[in-house]
Coordinates of C-alpha atoms in Angstrom, one line a residue:
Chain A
X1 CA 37.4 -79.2 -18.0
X2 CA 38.8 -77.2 -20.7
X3 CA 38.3 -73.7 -20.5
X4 CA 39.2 -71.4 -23.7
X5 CA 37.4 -68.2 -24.9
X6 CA 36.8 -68.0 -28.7
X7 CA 35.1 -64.5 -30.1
X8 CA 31.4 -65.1 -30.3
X9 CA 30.4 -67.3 -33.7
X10 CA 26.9 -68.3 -35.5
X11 CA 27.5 -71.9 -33.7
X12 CA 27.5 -70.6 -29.8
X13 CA 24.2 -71.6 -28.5
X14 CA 22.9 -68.2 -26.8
X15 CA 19.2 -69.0 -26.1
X16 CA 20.2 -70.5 -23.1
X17 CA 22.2 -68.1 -21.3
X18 CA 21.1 -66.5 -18.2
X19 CA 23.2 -64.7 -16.3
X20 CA 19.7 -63.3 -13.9
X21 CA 20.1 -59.8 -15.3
X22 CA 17.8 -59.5 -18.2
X23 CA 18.9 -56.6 -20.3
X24 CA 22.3 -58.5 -20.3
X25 CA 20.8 -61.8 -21.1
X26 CA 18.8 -60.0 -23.8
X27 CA 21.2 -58.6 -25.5
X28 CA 23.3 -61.4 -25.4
X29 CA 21.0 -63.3 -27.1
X30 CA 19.6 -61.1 -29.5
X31 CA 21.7 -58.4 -30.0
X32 CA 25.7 -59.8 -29.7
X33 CA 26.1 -60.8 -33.0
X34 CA 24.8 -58.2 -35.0
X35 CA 26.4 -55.4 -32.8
X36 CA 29.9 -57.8 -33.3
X37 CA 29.1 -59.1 -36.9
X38 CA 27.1 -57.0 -38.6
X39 CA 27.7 -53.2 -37.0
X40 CA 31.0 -53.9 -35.9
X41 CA 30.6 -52.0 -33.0
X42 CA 31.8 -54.1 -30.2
X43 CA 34.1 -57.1 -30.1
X44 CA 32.1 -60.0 -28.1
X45 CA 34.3 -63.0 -26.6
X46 CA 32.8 -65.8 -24.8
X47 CA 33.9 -68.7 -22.4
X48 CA 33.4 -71.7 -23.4
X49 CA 34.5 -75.6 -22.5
X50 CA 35.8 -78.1 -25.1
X51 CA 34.0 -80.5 -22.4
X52 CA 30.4 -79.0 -22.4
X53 CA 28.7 -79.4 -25.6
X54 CA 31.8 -79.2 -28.0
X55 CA 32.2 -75.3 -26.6
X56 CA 29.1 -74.3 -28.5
X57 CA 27.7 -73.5 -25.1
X58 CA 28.8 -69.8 -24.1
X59 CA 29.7 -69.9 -20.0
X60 CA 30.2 -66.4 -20.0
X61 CA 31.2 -63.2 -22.4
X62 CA 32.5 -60.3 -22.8
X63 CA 31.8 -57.4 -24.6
X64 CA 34.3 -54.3 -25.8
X65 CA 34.5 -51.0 -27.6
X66 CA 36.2 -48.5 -28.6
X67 CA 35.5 -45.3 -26.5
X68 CA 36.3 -41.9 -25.6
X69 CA 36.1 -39.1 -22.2
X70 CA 35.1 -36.1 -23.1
X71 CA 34.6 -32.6 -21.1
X72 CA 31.6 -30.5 -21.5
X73 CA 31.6 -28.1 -24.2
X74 CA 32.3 -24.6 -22.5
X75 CA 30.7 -21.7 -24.0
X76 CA 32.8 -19.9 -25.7
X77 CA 32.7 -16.7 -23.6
X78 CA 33.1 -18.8 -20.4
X79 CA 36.2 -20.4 -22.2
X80 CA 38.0 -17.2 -23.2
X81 CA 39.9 -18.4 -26.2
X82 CA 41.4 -21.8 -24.5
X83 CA 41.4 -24.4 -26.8
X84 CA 39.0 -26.9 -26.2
X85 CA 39.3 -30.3 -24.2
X86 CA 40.7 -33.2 -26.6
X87 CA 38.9 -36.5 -26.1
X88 CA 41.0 -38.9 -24.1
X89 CA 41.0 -42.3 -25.9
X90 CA 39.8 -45.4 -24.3
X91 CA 38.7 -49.1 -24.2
X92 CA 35.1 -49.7 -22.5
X93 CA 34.0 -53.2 -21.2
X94 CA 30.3 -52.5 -22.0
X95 CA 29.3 -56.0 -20.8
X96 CA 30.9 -58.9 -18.9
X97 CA 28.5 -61.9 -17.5
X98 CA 28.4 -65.1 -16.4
X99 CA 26.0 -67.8 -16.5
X100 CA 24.0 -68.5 -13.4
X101 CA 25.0 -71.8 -11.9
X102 CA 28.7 -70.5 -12.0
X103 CA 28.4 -67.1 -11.1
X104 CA 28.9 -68.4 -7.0
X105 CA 31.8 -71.0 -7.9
X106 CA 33.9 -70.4 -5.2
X107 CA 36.9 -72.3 -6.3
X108 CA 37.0 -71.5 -10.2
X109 CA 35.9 -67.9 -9.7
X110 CA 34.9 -67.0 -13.4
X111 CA 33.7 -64.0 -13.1
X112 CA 37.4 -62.9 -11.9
X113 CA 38.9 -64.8 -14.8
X114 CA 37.2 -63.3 -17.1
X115 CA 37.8 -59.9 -16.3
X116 CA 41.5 -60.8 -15.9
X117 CA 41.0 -61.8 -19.6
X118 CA 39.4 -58.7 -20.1
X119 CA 42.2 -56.8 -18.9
X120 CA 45.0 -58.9 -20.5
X121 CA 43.5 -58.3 -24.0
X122 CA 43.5 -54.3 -23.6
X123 CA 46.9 -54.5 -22.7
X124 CA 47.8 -56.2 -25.8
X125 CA 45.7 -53.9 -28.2
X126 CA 46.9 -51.1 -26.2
X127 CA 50.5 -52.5 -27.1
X128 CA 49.9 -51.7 -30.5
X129 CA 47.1 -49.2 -30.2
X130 CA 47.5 -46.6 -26.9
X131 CA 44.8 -45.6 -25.3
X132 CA 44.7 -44.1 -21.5
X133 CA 41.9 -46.1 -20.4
X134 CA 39.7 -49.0 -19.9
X135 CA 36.4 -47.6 -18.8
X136 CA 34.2 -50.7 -17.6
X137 CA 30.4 -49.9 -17.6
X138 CA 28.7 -51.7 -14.4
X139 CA 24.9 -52.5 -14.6
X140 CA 24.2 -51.6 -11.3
X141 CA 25.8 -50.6 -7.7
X142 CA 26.4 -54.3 -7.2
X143 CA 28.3 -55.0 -10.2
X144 CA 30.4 -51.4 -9.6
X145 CA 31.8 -53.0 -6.4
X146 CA 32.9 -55.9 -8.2
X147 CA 35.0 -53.8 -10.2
X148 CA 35.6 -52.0 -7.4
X149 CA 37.4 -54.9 -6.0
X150 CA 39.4 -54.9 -8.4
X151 CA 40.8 -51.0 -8.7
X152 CA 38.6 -49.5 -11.0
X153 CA 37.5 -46.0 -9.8
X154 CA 34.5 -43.8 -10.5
X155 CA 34.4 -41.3 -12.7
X156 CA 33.3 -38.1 -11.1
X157 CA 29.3 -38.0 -10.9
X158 CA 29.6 -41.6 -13.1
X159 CA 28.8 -44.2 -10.1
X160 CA 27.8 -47.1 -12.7
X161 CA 31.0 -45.7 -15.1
X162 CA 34.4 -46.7 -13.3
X163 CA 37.9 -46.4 -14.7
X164 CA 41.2 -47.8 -14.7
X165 CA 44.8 -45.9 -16.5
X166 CA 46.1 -48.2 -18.4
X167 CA 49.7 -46.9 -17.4
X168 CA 48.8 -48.6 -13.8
X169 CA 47.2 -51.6 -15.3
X170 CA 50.5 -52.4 -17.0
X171 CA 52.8 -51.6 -13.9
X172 CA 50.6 -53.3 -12.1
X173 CA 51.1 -56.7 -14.9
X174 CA 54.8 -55.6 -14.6
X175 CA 55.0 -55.0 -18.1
X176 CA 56.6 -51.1 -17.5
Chain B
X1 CA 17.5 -36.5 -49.2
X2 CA 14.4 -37.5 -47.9
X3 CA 13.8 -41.3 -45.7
X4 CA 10.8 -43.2 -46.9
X5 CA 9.0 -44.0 -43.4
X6 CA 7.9 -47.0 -44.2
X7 CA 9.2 -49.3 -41.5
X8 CA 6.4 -50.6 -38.6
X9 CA 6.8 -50.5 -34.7
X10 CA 4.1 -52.0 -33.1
X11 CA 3.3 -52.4 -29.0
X12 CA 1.4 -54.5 -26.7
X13 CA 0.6 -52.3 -23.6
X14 CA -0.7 -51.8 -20.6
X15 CA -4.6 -49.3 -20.4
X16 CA -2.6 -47.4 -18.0
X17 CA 0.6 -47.0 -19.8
X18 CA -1.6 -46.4 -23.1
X19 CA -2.8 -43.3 -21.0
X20 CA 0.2 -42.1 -19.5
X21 CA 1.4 -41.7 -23.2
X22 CA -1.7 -40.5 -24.4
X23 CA -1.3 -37.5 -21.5
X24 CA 2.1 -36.9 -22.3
X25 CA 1.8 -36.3 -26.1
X26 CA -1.6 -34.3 -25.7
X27 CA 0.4 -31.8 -23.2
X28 CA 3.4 -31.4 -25.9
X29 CA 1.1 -31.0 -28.8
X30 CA 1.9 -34.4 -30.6
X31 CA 0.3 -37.5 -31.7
X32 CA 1.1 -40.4 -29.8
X33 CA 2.7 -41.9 -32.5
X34 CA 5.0 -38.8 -32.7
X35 CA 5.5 -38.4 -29.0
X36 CA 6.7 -43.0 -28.9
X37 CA 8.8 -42.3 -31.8
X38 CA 10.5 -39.1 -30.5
X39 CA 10.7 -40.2 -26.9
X40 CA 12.3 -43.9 -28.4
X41 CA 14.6 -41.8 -30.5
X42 CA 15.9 -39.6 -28.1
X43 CA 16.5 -42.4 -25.6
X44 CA 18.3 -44.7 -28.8
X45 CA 20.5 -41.0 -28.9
X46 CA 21.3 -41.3 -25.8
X47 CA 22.0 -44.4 -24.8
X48 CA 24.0 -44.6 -28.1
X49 CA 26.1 -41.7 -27.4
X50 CA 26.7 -43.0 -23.8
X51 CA 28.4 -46.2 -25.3
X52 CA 30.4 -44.0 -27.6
X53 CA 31.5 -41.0 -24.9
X54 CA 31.9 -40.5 -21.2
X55 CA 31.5 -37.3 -20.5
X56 CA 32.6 -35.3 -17.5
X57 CA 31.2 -32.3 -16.3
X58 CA 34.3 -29.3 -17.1
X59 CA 34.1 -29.1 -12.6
X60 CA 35.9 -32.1 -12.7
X61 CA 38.2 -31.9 -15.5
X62 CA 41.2 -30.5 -14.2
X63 CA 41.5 -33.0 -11.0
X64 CA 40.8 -35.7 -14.0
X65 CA 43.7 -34.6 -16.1
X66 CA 45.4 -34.0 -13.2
X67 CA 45.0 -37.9 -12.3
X68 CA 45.8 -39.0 -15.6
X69 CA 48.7 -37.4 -15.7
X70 CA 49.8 -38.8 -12.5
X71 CA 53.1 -41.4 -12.8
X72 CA 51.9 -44.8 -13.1
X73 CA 51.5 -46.8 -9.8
X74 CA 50.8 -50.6 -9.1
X75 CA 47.0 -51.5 -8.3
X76 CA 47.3 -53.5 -5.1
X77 CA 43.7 -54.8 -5.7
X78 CA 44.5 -55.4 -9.1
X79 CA 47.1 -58.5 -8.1
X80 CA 44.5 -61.1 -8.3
X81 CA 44.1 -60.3 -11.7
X82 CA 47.2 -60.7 -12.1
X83 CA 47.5 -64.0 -10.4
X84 CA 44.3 -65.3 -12.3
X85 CA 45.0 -68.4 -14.7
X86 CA 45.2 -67.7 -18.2
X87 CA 42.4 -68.9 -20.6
X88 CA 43.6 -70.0 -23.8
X89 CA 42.1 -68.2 -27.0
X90 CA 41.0 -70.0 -30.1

């Protein structure tokens, strides 16, 4: 078994996929490419093996984009001349799944994996691009545990939206 | 500059959901037509925005910049990450 991740090409076979989550499946299959390739609005990598179908065969993916926190707009009578709230820069993981059979490998644990790949990519975009943040977008309450598990926390009033410095994330790689 | 509408949506749906809609757009005043395509637009909005911006309601933005400005410490749950094997890129 020879596990690599490759960003998302014409060749992956995606009709197949099924992760048991739908809207992820779906847009996996049908909207990945164009939202990587076409709109360039998110970066999709997936997990492949050399072993299984010459790595056309997509095990898992990721997909990430640039984003941004922002405050509510005060009114400007409420706000009494203070300058507005700048944005604060960020990565979000819009998307990470993997396929069904493997999802409950115990020993290989994937799904870990490939969030530690997640994670290890920021860090080197953020060595060249800073941004505060990686923001991680969780389908539902199950999937916000997993990350969770992990350290991510929730942004106020944001169960589904949890968040992670990047300043922690890189102490925590010993890399500052 | 004014967009040609000439692109097609078309639906299969439910009698029940067909009058749900139907309802909805006679109590704002619009065709049904009007009432998919502005209800489908606002959602495409939203959920477009939603990908592009987090935002946080001004109650909680001081204890957030607070937090971020915080000194960096080491996520204890984060070790297995940090301990998880390397995949290769190609």
């Amino acid at each position: 078994m020879s596990l690599y991740v490759t960003r998302l090409g014409g060749d992956h076979d995606r009709t197949r996929f099924d992760c048991g989550r739908p809207s992820l499946d779906d847009w996996f299959r049908h909207q990945a490419s164009q939202a990587d390739r076409k709109q360039g609005s998110a970066r999709v990598f997936v997990l492949v093996d050399d072993e299984i179908e010459e790595g056309r065969l997509p095990l898992g993916y990721y997909a990430v984009c640039g984003h941004a926190v922002l405050f509510e707009e005060l009114p400007e009578d409420v706000r009494k001349g203070q300058p507005p709230q700048h944005p604060v820069a960020a990565v979000l993981l819009a998307r990470l799944a993997i396929d069904g059979p493997l999802q409950r490998d115990p020993v290989r644990r994937l799904g870990e994996t490939l969030l530690a790949d997640v994670v290890r990519q920021v860090i080197q975009a953020n060595d060249h691009v800073a941004t505060p943040l990686l923001v991680v977008d969780a389908l539902d309450e199950q999937a916000a545990n997993f990350y969770k598990r992990y350290g991510f926390v929730e942004l106020p009033q944001k169960p589904l939206r949890l968040v992670a410095r990047l300043k922690d994330i890189r102490k925590t790689f010993r890399l500052d | 500059m004014p967009r040609a509408r000439d692109a097609r949506l078309e639906a299969r749906l439910s009698p029940a959901d067909f009058d749900t809609i139907s309802h909805a757009a006679a109590a704002q005043g619009l065709s049904r037509t009007a009432f998919v395509v502005q209800a489908a637009m606002d959602a495409a909005h939203k959920l477009l925005r939603d990908q592009q911006l987090t935002t946080i309601a001004v109650a909680h933005g001081e204890s957030f910049m607070e937090w971020l400005d915080r000194p960096a410490e080491v996520l204890s749950n984060m070790k297995p990450l940090v301990d998880a094997p390397v995949l290769p890129h190609r």
